[in-house]
Short mmCIF file of C-alpha atoms and ligand atoms in Angstrom, two decimals:
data_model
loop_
_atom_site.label_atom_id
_atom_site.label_comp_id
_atom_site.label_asym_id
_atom_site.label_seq_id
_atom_site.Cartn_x
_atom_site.Cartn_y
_atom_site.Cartn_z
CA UNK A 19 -22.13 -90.96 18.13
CA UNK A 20 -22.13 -87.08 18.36
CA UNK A 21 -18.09 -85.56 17.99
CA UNK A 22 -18.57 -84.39 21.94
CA UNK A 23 -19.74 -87.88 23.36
CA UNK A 24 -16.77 -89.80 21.29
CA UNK A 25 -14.64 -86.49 23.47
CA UNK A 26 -16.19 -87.26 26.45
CA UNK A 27 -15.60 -90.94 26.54
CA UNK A 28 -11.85 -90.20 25.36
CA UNK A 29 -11.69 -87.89 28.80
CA UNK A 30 -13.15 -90.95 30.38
CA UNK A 31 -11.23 -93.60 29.19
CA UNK A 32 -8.23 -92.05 30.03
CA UNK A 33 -9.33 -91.71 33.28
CA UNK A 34 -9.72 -95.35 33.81
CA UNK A 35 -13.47 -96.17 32.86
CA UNK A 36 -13.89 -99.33 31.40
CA UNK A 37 -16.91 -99.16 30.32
CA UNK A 38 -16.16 -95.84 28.35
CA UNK A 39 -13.25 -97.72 27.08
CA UNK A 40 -15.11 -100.33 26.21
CA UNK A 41 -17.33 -98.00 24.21
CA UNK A 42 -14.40 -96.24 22.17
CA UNK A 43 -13.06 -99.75 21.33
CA UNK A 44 -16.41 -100.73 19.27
CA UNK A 45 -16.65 -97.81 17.48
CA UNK A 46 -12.76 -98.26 16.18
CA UNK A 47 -13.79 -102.19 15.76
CA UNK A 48 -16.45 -101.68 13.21
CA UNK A 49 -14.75 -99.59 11.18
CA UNK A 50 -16.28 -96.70 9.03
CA UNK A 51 -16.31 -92.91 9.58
CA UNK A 52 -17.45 -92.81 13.02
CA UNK A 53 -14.15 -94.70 13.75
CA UNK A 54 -11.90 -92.20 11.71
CA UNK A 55 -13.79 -89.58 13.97
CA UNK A 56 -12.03 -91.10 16.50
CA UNK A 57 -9.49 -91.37 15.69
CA UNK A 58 -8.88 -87.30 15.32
CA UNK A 59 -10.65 -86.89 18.61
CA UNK A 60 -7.88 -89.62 20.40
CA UNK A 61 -4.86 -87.81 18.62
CA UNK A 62 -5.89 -84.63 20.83
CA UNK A 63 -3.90 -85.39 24.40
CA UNK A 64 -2.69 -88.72 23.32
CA UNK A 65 0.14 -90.01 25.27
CA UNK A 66 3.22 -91.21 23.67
CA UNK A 67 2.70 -94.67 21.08
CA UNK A 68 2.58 -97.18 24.05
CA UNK A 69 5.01 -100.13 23.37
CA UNK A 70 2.91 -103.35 21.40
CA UNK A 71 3.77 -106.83 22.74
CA UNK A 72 2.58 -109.52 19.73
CA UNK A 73 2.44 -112.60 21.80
CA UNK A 74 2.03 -115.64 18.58
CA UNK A 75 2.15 -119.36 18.80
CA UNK A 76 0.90 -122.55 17.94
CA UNK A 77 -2.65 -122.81 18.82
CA UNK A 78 -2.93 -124.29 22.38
CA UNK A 79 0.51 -123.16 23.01
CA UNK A 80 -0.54 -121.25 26.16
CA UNK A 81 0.03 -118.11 24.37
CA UNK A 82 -3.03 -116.58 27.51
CA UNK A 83 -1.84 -118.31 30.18
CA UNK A 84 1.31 -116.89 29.55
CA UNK A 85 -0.25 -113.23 28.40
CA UNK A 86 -2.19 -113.55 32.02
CA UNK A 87 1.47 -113.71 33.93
CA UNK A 88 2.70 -111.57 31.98
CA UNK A 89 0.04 -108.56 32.64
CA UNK A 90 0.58 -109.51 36.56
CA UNK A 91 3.72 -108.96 36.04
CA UNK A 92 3.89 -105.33 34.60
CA UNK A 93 0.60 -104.73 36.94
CA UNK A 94 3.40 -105.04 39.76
CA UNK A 95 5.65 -102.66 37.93
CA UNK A 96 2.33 -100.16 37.64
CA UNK A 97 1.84 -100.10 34.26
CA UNK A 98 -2.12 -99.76 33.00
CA UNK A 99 -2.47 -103.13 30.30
CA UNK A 100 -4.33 -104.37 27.63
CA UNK A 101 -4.94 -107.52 26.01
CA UNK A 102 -6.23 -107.80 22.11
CA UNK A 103 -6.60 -111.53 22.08
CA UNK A 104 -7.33 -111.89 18.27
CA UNK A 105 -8.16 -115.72 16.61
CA UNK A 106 -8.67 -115.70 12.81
CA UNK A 107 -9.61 -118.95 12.59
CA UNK A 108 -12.63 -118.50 14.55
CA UNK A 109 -15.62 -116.83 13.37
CA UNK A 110 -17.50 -115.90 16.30
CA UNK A 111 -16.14 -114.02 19.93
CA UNK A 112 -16.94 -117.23 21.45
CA UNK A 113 -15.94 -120.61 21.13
CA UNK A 114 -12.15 -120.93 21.32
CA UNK A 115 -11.88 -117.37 23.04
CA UNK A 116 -14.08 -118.84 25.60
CA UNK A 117 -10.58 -120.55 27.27
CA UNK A 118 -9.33 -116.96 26.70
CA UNK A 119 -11.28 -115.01 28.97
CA UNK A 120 -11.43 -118.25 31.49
CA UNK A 121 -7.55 -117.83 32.07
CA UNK A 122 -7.35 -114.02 32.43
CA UNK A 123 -10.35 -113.87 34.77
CA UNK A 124 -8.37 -113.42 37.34
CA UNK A 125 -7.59 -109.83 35.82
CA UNK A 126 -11.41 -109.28 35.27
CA UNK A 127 -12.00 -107.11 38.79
CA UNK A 128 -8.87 -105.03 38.17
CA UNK A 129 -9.34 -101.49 36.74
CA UNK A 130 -5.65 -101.50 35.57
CA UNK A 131 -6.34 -104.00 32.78
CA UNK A 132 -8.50 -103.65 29.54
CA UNK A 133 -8.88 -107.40 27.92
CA UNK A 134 -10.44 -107.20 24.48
CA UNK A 135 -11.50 -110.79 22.63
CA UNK A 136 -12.04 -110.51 18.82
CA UNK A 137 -13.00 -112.79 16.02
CA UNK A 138 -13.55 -112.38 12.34
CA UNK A 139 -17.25 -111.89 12.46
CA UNK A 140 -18.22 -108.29 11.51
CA UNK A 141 -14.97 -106.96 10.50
CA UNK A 142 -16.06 -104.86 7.37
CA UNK A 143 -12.53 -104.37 6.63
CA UNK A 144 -10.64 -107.35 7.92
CA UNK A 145 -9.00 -108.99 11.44
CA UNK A 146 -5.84 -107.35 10.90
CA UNK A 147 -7.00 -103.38 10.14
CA UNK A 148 -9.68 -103.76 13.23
CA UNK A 149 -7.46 -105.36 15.91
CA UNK A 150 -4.87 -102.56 14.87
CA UNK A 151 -7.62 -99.54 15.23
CA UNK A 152 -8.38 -101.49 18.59
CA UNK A 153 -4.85 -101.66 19.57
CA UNK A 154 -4.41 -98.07 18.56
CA UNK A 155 -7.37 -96.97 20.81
CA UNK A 156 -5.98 -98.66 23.55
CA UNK A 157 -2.39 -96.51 23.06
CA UNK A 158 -4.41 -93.54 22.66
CA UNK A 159 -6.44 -94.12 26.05
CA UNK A 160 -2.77 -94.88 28.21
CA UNK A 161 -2.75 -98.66 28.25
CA UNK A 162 0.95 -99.40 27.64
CA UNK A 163 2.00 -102.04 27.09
CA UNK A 164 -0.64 -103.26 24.54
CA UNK A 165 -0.53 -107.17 24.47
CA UNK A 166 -1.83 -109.05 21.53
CA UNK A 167 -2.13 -112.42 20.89
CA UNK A 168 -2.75 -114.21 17.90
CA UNK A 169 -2.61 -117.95 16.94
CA UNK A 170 0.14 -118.11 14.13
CA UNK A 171 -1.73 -119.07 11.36
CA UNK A 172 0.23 -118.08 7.46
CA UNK A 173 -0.27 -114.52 7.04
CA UNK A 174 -1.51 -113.30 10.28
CA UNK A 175 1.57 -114.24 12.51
CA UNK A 176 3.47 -112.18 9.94
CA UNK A 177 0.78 -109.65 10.15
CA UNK A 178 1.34 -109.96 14.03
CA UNK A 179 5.35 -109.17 13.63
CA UNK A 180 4.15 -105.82 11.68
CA UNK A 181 1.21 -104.81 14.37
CA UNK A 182 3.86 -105.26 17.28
CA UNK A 183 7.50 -103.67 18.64
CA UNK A 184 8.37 -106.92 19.96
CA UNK A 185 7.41 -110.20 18.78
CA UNK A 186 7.09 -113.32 21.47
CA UNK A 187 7.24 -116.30 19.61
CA UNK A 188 5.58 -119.09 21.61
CA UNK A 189 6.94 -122.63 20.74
CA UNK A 190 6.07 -126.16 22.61
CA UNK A 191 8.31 -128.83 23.22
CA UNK A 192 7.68 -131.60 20.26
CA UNK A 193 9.89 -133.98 19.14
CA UNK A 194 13.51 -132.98 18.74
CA UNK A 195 13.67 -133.95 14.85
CA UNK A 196 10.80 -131.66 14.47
CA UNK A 197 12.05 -128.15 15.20
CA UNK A 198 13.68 -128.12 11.59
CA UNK A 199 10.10 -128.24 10.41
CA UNK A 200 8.87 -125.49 12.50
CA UNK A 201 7.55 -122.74 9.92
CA UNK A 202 10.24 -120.42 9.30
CA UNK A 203 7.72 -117.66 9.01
CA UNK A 204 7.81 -117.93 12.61
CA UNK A 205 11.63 -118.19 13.10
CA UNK A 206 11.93 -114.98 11.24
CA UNK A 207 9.55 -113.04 13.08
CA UNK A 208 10.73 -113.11 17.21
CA UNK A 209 12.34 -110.66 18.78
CA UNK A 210 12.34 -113.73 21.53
CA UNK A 211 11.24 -117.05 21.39
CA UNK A 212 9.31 -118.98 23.98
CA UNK A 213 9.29 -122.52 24.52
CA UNK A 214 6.32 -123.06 26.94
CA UNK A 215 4.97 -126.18 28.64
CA UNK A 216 8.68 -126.92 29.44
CA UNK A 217 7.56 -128.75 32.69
CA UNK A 218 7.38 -131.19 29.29
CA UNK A 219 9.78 -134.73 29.78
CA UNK A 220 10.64 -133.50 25.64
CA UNK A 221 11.54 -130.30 26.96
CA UNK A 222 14.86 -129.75 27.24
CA UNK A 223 16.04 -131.79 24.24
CA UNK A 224 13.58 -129.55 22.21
CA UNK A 225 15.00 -126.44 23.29
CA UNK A 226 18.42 -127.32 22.78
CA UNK A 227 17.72 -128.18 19.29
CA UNK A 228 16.15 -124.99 18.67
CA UNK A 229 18.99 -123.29 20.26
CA UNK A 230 21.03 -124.95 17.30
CA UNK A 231 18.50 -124.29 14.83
CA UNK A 232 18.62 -120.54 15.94
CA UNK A 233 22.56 -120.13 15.76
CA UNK A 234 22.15 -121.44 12.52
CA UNK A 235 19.69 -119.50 10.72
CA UNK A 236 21.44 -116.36 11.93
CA UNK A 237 24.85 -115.93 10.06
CA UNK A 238 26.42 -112.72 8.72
CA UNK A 239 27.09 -111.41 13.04
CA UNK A 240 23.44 -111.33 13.64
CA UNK A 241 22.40 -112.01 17.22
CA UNK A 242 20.12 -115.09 17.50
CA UNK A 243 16.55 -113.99 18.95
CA UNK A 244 17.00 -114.80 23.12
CA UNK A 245 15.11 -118.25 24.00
CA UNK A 246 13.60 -119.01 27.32
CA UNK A 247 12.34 -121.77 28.89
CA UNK A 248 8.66 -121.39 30.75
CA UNK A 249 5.81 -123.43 31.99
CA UNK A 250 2.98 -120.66 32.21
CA UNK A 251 0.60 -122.69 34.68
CA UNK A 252 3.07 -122.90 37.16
CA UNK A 253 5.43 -119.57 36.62
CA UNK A 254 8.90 -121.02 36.19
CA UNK A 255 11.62 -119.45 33.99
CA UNK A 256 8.94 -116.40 33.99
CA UNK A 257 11.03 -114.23 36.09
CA UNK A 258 13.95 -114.16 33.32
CA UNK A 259 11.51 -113.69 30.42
CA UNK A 260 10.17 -110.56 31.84
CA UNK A 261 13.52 -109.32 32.95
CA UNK A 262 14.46 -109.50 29.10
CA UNK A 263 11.22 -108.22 28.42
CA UNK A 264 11.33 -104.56 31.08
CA UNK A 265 14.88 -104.25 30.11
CA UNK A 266 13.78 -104.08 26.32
CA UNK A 267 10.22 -101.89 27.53
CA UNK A 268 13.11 -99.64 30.09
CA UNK A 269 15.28 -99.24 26.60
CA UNK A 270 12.47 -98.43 24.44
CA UNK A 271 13.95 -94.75 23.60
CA UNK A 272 16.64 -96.54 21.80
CA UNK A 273 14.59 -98.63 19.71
CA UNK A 274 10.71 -98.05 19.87
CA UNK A 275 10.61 -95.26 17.51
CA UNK A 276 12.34 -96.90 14.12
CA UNK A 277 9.45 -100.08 14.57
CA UNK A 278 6.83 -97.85 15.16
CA UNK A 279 7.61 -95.80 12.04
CA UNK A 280 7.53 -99.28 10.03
CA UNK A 281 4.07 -100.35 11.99
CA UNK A 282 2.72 -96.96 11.13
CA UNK A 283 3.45 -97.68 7.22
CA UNK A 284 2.16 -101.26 7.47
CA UNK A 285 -1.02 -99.71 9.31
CA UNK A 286 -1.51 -97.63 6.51
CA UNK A 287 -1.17 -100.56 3.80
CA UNK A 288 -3.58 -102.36 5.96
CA UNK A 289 -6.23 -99.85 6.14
CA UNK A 290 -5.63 -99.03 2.50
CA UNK A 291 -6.17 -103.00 1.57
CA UNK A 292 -9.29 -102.72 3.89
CA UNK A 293 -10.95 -100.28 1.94
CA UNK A 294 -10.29 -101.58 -1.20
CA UNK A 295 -11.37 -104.48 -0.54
CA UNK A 296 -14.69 -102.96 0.82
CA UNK A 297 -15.13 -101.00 -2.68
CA UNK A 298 -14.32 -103.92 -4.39
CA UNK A 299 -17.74 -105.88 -2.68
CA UNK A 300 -20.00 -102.70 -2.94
CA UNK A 301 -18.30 -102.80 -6.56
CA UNK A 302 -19.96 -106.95 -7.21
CA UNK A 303 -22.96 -105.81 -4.90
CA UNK A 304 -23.62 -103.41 -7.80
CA UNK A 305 -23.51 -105.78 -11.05
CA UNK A 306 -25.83 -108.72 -10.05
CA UNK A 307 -26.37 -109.56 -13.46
CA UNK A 308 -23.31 -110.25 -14.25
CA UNK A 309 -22.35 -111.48 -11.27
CA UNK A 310 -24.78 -113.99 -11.75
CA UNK A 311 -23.18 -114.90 -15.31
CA UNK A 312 -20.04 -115.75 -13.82
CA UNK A 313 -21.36 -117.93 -11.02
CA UNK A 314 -23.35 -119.84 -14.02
CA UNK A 315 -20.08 -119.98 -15.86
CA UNK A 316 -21.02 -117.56 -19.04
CA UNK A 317 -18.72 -115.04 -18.56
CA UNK A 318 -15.11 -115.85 -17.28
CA UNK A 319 -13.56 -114.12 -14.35
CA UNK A 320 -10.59 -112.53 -15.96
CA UNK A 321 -13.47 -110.80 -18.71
CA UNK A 322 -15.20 -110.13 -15.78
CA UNK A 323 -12.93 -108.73 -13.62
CA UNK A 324 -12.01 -106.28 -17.04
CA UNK A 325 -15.24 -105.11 -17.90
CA UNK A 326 -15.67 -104.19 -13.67
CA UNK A 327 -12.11 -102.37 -13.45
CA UNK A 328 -10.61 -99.54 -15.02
CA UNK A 329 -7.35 -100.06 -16.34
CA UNK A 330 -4.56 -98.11 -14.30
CA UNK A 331 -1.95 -96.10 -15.30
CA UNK A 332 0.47 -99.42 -15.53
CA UNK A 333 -1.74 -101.44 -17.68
N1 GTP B 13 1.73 -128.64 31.02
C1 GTP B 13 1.55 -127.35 30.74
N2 GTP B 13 0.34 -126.94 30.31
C2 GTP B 13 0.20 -125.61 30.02
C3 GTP B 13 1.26 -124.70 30.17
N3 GTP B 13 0.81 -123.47 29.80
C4 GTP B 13 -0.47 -123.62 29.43
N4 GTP B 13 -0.84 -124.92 29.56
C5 GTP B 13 -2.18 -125.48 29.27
O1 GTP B 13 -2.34 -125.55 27.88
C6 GTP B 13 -3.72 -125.32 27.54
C7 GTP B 13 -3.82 -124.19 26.52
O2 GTP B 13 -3.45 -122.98 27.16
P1 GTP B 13 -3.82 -121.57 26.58
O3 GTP B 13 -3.15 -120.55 27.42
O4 GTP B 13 -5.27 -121.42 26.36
O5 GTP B 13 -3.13 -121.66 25.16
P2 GTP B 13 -3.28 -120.66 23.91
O6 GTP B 13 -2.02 -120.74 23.16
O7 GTP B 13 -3.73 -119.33 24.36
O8 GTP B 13 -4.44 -121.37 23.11
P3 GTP B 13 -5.25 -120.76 21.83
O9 GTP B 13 -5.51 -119.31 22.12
O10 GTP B 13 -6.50 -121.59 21.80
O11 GTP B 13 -4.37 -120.99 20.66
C8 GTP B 13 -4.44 -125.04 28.83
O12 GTP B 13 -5.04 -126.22 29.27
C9 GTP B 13 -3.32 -124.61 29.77
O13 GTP B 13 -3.60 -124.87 31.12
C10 GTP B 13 2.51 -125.17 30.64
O14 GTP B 13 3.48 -124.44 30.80
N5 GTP B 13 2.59 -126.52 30.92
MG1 MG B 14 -5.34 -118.12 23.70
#
């Protein structure tokens, strides 16, 4: 795409046209130099960093059901919002994403909202660099907030935490004895946690327990993370999540611009591992041969991996 088109859809985009938006966000999605083109062209006009939401959970949590009330909710507050919904464990936009896009349809007519699905098929450089350059097209268009959502799976729900300003961690009601089990990865990581499906009969002894669990984990004076209570399908205990959640957006000049600094540097490391890890295939792509010896088992991978790398300055 030609450096005036990519300007023209910018000047389009931020006018409110999906589909140019919709253009801008595949170029940043697969990756390359077309997408660093972009991303000069969006830094010209850009409005200021808008504020990420990382919405993470359990899969089947209701992590969309509860990202579709929540874009109604700043849509009645006037706010233009998008939705990266990203799911590493799938490989295809399809499939488990399908349930996606079935509960925010009813946002699917309304020029305010951008929804974005994503999977890991043709990333060249990895889920967590491309929903980033998507999320950072998005800011650079006006959408603000930025939602994302990602099931919590090991690294990517602390990927998540580094992508976002404020982390929703979205728990269900299990068993009582089972919220010390809960991966502390995702303890660590809200800003607020979420028990949904509390319209659950385990409900309330679960989130008591956590409540516990919380007050416990955070010595030394530290605040625990704010808990609430919601059952997305129906809108209870909503209200009070997103009052917590404007009165942190409302506050963001106190806040906003020490995360983003440390999302900005993560960004970079992401990118950075991206492209490595792109030389690193055009790298095997080049050596058949001896790729072929290793997957035979003649040559060892640590010989390998020597003969195929310089040694750096630390070796
Ligand atoms: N009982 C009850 N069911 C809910 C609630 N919220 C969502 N659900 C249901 O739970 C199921 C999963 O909801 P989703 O919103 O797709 O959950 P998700 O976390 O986005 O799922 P993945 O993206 O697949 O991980 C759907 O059938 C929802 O209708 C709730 O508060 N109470
Ligand atoms: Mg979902």
């Amino acid at each position: 795409m030609a450096e005036a088109s990519l300007a023209s859809l910018a000047l389009a985009a931020r006018a409110g046209d999906h589909r140019a938006t919709a253009a801008l966000v595949r170029v940043a999605e697969r990756g390359g130099a077309e997408a660093d083109r972009l991303e000069r062209e969006l830094r010209h006009g850009a409005p200021p960093a808008a504020h990420r939401i990382g919405i993470t959970g359990v899969p089947g949590a209701g992590k969309s059901t509860l990202v579709s009330q929540l874009v109604t909710a700043f849509r009645q507050r006037g706010a233009r919002v998008a939705v990266v919904a990203v799911d590493p464990s799938s490989p295809f936009t399809g499939g488990a994403l399908l349930g996606d896009r079935v509960r925010m349809q009813q946002h699917a007519e309304d020029p305010g909202v951008f929804i974005r699905s994503m999977a890991t098929r043709g990333m060249l450089g990895g889920l967590a660099q491309a929903s980033n350059a998507v999320a950072d097209t998005l800011s650079a268009v006006g959408y603000d907030p930025v939602i994302i959502e990602t099931v919590g799976v090991g690294q990517d729900e602390l990927d998540i935490a580094a992508a976002a300003h404020t982390t929703l961690v979205v728990l269900v009601p299990t068993l009582g004895d089972e919220v010390q089990g809960l991966k502390a990865g995702l303890m660590e990581i809200g800003d607020a946690m979420v028990v949904n499906k509390a319209d659950l009969p385990s409900s309330a002894g679960f989130v008591r327990d956590l409540r516990a669990t919380l007050a416990l984990r955070r010595v030394n004076g530290q605040e625990p993370p704010p808990l609430h209570a919601t059952t997305a399908t129906t809108g209870e205990g909503l209200a009070a999540l997103c009052d917590w959640l404007f009165a942190r957006d409302g506050a963001r000049d106190s806040w906003m611009a020490e995360r983003e600094a440390v999302r900005r540097r993560w960004a970079l490391e992401s990118e950075m591992v991206a492209r490595i890890r792109q030389a690193v295939r055009a790298r095997l792509a080049a050596e058949p041969e001896l790729c072929a010896q290793v997957e035979r088992g003649e040559v060892g991978t640590q010989e390998a991996a020597e003969l195929l790398m310089p040694p750096t300055e630390a070796d």
